[in-house]
mmCIF file of C-alpha atoms in Angstrom:
data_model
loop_
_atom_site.group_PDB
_atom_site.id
_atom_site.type_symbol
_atom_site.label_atom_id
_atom_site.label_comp_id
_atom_site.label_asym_id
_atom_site.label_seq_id
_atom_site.Cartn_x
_atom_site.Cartn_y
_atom_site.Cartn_z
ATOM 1 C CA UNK V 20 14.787 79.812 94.556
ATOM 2 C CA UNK V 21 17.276 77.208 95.897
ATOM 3 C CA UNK V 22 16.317 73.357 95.640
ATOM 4 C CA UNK V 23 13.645 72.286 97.604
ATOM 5 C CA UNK V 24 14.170 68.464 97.833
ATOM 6 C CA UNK V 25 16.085 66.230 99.299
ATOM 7 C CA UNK V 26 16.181 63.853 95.707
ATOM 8 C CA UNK V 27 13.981 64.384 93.006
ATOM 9 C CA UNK V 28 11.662 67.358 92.255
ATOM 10 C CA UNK V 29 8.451 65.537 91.508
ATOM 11 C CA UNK V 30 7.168 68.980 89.978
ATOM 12 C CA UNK V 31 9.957 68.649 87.571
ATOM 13 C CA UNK V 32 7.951 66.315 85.120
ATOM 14 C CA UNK V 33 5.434 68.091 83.865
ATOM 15 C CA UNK V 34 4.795 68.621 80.427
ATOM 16 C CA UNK V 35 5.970 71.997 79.892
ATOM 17 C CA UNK V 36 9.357 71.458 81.603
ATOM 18 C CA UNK V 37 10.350 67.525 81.024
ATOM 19 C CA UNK V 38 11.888 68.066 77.585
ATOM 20 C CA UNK V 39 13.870 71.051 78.450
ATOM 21 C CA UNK V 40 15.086 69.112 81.338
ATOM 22 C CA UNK V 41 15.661 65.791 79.755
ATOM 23 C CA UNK V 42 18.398 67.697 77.779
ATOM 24 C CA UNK V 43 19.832 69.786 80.599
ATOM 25 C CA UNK V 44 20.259 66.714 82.706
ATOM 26 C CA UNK V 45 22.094 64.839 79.597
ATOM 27 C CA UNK V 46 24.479 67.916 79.671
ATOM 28 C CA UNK V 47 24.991 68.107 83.104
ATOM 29 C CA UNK V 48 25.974 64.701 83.624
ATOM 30 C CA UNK V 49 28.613 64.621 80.626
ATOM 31 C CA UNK V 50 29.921 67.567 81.750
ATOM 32 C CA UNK V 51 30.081 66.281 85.689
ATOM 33 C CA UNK V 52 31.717 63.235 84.285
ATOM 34 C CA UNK V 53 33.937 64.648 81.938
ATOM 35 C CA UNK V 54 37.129 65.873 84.210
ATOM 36 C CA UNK V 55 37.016 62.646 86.005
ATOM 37 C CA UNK V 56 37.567 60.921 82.847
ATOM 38 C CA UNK V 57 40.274 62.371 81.116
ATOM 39 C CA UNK V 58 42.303 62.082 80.067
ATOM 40 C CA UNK V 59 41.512 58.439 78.166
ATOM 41 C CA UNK V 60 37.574 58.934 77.958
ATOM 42 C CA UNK V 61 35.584 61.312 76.228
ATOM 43 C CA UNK V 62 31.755 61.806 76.727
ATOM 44 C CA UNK V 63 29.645 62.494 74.116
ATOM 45 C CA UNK V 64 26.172 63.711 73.478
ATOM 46 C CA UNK V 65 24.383 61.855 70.623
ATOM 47 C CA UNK V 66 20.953 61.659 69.457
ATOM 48 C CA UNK V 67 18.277 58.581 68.855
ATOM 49 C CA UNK V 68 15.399 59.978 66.103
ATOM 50 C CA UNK V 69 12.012 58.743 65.738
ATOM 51 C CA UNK V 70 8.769 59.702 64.491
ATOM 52 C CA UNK V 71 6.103 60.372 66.419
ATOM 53 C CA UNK V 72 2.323 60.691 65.541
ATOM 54 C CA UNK V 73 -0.331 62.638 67.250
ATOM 55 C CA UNK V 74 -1.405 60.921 69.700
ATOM 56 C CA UNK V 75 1.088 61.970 71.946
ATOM 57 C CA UNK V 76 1.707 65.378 71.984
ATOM 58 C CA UNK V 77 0.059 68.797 70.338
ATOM 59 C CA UNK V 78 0.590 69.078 66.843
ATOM 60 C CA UNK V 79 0.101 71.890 64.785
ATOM 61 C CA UNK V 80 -3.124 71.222 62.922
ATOM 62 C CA UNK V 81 -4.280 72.170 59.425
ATOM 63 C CA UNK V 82 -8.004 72.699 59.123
ATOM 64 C CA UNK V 83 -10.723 73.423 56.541
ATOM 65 C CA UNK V 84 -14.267 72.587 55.892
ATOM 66 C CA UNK V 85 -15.183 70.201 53.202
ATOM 67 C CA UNK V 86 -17.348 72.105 51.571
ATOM 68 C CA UNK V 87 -14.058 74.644 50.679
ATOM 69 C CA UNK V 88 -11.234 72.361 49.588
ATOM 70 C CA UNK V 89 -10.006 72.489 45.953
ATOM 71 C CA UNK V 90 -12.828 75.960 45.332
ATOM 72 C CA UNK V 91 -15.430 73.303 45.032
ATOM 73 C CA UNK V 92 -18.997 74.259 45.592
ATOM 74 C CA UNK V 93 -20.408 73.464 48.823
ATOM 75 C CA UNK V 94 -22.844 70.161 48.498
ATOM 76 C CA UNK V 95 -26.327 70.586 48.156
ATOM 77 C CA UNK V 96 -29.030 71.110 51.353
ATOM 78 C CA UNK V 97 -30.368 67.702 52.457
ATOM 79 C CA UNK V 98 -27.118 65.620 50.715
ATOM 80 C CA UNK V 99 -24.434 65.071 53.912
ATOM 81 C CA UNK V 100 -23.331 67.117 56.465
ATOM 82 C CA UNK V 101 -20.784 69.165 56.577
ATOM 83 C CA UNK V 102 -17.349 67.599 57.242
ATOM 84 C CA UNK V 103 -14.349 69.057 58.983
ATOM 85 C CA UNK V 104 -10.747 67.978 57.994
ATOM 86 C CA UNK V 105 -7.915 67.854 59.952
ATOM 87 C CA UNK V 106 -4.880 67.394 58.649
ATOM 88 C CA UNK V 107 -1.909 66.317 61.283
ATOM 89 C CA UNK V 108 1.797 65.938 60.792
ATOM 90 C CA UNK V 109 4.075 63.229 62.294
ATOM 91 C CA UNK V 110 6.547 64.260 63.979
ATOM 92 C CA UNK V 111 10.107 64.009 64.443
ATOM 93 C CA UNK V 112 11.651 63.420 68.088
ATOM 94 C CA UNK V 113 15.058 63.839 69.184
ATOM 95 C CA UNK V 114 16.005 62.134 71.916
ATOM 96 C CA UNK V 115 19.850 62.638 73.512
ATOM 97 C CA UNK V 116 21.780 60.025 75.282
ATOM 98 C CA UNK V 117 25.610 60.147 77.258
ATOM 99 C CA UNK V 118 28.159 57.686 75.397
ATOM 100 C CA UNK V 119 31.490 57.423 76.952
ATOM 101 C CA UNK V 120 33.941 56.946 74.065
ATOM 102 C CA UNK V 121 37.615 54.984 74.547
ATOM 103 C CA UNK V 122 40.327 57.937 73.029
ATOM 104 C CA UNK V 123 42.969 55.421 73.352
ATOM 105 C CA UNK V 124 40.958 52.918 71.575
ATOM 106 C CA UNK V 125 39.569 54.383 68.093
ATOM 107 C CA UNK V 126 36.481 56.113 70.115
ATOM 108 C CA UNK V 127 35.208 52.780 70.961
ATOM 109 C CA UNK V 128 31.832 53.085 72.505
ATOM 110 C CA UNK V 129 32.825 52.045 76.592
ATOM 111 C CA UNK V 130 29.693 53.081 78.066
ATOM 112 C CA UNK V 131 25.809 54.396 77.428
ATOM 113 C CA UNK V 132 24.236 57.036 79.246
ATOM 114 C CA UNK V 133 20.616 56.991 79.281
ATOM 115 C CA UNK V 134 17.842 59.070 80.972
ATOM 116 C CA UNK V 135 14.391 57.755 80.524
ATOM 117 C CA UNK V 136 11.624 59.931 78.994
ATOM 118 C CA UNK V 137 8.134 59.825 79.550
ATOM 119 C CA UNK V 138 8.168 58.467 75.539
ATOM 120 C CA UNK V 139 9.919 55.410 76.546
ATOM 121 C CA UNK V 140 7.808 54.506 79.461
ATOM 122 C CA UNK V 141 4.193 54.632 76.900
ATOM 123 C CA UNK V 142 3.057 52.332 74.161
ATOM 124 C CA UNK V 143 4.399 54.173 70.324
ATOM 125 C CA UNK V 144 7.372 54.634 68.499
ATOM 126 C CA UNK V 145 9.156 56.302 71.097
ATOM 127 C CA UNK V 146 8.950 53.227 73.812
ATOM 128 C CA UNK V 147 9.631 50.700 70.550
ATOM 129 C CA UNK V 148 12.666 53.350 69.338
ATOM 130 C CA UNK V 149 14.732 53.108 72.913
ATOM 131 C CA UNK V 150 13.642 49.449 73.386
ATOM 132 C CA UNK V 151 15.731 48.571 69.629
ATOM 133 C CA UNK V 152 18.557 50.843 71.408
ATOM 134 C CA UNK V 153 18.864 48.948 74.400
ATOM 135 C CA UNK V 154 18.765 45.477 72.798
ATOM 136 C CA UNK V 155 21.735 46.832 70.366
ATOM 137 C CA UNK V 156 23.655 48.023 73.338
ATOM 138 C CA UNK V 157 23.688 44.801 74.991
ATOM 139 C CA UNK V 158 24.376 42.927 71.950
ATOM 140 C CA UNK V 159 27.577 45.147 72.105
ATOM 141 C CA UNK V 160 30.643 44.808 74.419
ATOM 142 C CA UNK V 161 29.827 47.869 76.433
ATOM 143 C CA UNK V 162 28.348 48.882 79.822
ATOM 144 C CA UNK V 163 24.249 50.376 79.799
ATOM 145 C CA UNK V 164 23.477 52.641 82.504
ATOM 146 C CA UNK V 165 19.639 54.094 82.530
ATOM 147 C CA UNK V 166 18.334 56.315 84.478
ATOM 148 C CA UNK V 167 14.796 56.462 85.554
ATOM 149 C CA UNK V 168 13.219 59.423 87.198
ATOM 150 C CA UNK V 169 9.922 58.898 86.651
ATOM 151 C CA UNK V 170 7.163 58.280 88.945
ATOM 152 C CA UNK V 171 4.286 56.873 86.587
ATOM 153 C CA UNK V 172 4.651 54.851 82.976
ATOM 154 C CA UNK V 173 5.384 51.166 82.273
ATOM 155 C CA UNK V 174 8.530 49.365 83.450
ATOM 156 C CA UNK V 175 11.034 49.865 80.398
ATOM 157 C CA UNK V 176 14.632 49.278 81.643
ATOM 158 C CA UNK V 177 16.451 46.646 80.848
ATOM 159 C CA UNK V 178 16.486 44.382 84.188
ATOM 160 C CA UNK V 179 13.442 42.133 84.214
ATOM 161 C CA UNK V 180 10.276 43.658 85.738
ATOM 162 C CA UNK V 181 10.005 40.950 88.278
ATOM 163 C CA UNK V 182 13.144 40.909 89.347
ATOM 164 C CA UNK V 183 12.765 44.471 91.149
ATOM 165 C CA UNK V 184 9.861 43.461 92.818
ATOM 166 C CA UNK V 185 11.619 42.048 96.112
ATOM 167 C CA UNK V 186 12.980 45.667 96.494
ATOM 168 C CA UNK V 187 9.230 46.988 97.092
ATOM 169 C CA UNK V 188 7.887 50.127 96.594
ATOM 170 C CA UNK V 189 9.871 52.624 95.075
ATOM 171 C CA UNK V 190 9.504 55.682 92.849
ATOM 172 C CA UNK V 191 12.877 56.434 90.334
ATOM 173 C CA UNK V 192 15.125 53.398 89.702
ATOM 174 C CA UNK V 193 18.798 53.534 88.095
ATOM 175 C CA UNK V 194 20.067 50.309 87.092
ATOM 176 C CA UNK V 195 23.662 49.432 85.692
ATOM 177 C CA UNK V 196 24.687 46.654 83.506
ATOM 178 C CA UNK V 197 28.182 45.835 83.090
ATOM 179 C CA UNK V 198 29.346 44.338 80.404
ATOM 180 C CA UNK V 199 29.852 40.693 79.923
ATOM 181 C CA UNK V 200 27.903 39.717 83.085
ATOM 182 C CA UNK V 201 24.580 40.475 80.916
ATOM 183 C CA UNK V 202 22.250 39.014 83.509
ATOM 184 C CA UNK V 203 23.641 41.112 86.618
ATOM 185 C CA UNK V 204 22.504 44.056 87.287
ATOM 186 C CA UNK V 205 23.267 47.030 89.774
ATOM 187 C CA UNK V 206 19.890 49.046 90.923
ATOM 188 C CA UNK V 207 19.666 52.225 93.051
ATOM 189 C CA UNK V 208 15.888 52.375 93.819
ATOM 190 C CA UNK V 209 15.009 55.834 95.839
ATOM 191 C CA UNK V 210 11.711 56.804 97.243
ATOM 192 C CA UNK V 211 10.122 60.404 96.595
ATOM 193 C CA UNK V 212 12.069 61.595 99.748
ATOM 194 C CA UNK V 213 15.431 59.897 99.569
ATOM 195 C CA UNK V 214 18.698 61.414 97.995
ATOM 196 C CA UNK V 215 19.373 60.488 94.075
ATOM 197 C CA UNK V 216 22.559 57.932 94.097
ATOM 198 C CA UNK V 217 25.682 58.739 93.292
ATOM 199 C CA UNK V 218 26.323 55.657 90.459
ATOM 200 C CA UNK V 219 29.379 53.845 89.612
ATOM 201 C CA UNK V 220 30.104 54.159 85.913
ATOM 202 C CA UNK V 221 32.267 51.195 84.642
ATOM 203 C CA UNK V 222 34.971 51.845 82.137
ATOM 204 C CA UNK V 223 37.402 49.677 80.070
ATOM 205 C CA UNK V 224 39.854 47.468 81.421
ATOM 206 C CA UNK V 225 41.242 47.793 84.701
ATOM 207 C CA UNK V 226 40.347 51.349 84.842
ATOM 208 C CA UNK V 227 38.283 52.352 88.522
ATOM 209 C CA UNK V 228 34.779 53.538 87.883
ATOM 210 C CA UNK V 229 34.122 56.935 88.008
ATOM 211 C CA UNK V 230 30.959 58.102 90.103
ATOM 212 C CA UNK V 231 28.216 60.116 88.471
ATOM 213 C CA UNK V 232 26.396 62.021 91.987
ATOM 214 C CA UNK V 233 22.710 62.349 90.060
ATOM 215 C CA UNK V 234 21.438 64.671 92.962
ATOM 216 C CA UNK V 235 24.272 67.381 92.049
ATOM 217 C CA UNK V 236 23.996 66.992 87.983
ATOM 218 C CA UNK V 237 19.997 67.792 88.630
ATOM 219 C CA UNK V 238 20.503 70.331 91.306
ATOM 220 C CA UNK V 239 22.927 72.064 88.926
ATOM 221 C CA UNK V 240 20.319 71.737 86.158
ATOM 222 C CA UNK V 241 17.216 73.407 88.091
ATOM 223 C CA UNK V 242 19.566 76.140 89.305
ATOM 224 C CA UNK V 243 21.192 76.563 85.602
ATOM 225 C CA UNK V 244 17.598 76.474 84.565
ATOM 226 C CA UNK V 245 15.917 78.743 86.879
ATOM 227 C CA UNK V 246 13.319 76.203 87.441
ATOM 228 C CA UNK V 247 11.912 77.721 90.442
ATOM 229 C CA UNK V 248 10.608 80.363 88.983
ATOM 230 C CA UNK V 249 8.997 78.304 86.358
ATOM 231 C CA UNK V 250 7.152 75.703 88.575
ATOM 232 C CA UNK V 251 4.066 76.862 90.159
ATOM 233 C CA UNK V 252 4.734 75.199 93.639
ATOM 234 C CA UNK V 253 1.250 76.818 94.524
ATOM 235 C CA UNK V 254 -0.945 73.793 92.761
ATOM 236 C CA UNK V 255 -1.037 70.003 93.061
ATOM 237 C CA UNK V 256 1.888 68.166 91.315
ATOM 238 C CA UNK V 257 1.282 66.633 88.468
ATOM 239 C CA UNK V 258 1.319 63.802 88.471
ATOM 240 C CA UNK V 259 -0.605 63.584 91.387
ATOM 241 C CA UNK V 260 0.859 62.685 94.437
ATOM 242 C CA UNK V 261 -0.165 60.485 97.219
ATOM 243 C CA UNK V 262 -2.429 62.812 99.781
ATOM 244 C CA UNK V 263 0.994 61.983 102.294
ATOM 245 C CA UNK V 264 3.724 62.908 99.734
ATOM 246 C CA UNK V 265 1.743 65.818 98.681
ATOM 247 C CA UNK V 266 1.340 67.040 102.389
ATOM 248 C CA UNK V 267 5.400 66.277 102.803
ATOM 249 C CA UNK V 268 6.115 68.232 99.340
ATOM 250 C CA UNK V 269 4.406 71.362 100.213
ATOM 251 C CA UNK V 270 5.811 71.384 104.023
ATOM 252 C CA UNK V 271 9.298 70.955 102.319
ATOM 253 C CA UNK V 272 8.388 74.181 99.712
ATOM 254 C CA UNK V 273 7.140 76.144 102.888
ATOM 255 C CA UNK V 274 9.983 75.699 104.679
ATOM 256 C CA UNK V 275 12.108 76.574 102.268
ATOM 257 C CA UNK V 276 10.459 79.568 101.648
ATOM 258 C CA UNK V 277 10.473 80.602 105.388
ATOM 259 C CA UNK V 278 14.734 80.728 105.381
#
């Protein structure tokens, strides 16, 4: 099935799908960027770890009833209830990022890559894990670029919250920050049924930006990952939609499926 949208697939964020695509997307914009940047630059995939507990996703779960641990004797009739313990590991989350690294420089660390996850947008570890990353980046002589194609979740990149309000409602943001000028910042907001920018990607000295085209690196990912036969375009999207986005979403599936 070819790409149904114009810009982002909202269908693409559902729970089953996100983390493959978080780390197709990652790979399909290093390797969209990479010819365009040699032959000084190098893009690299690298990895932020944190640990996650339960809360958040569907661990596997030990269980046993109280009365069997350690061969000891169930309790006597009229003492306690029975209990029921559940055991639950934390666990470990890998979370990849772009870095644009300076060959003719000692692999100095130009620019940062990032693609928000629905982890970073919630209260936990993972929100507090990319929030320590993005203050170290701008403590750092080096250009932050974060990508946000998310409809739902708590503001997390690094422009102030109020200071995207004058651009009203939107649903994915991109924002790039160019190092020195800290408190400037470059935003591409898009609505459900706009295109996904093509960004400017500042290097190191005089060099021109290169353009990353967003809407290519994630058609290029749903075709690589034959996402439309995994997405059952047949149900609601979840998230839900507004009733008029929904109605516009399954008009652009029909038609699609009528050529």
């Amino acid at each position: 099935m070819n790409y149904p949208f114009p810009g982002m697939d909202p269908y693409l964020v559902r729970h089953v799908l996100r983390e493959s695509l978080h780390a197709r997307l990652i790979v399909a914009i290093a390797n969209q960027l990479q010819p365009k940047l040699d032959p000084r630059y190098i893009t690299s995939i690298e990895e932020r770890v944190f640990i996650e507990g339960p809360q958040r996703r569907v661990p596997d779960v030990w269980i046993q009833k109280a009365g069997d641990a350690d061969g000891l004797p169930p309790l006597a009739r009229g003492e306690s209830d029975t209990a029921v313990i559940i055991e639950v590991e934390d666990l470990e989350i890998n979370e990849t990022r772009v870095e644009i690294l300076d060959s003719y420089n000692e692999m100095k660390l130009v620019a940062l890559i990032e693609v928000v996850s629905p982890t970073n947008k919630a209260a936990g570890p993972g929100r507090v894990s990319y929030q320590a990353k993005q203050e170290e980046t701008l403590a750092r002589d080096c250009h932050l670029i974060e990508i946000d194609l998310l409809r739902n979740g708590r503001h997390v990149l690094c422009v102030p919250e109020w200071r995207v309000e004058f651009l009203g409602p939107f649903a994915f943001l991109c924002c790039v920050n160019r190092w020195p000028s800290r408190n400037r910042y470059e935003l591409y907001p898009r609505s459900l049924r706009e295109r996904l920018p093509r960004l400017k990607i500042p290097l190191a000295d005089d060099d021109p930006d290169a353009t990353l085209d967003l809407q290519a690196a994630l058609e290029q990912v749903y075709l690589d990952g034959r996402y439309g036969r995994r997405i059952r375009y047949d149900q609601p999207c979840e998230p839900a939609l507004p009733l008029d986005d929904q109605a516009w979403a399954n008009e652009q599936i029909a038609t699609l499926r009528r050529t």
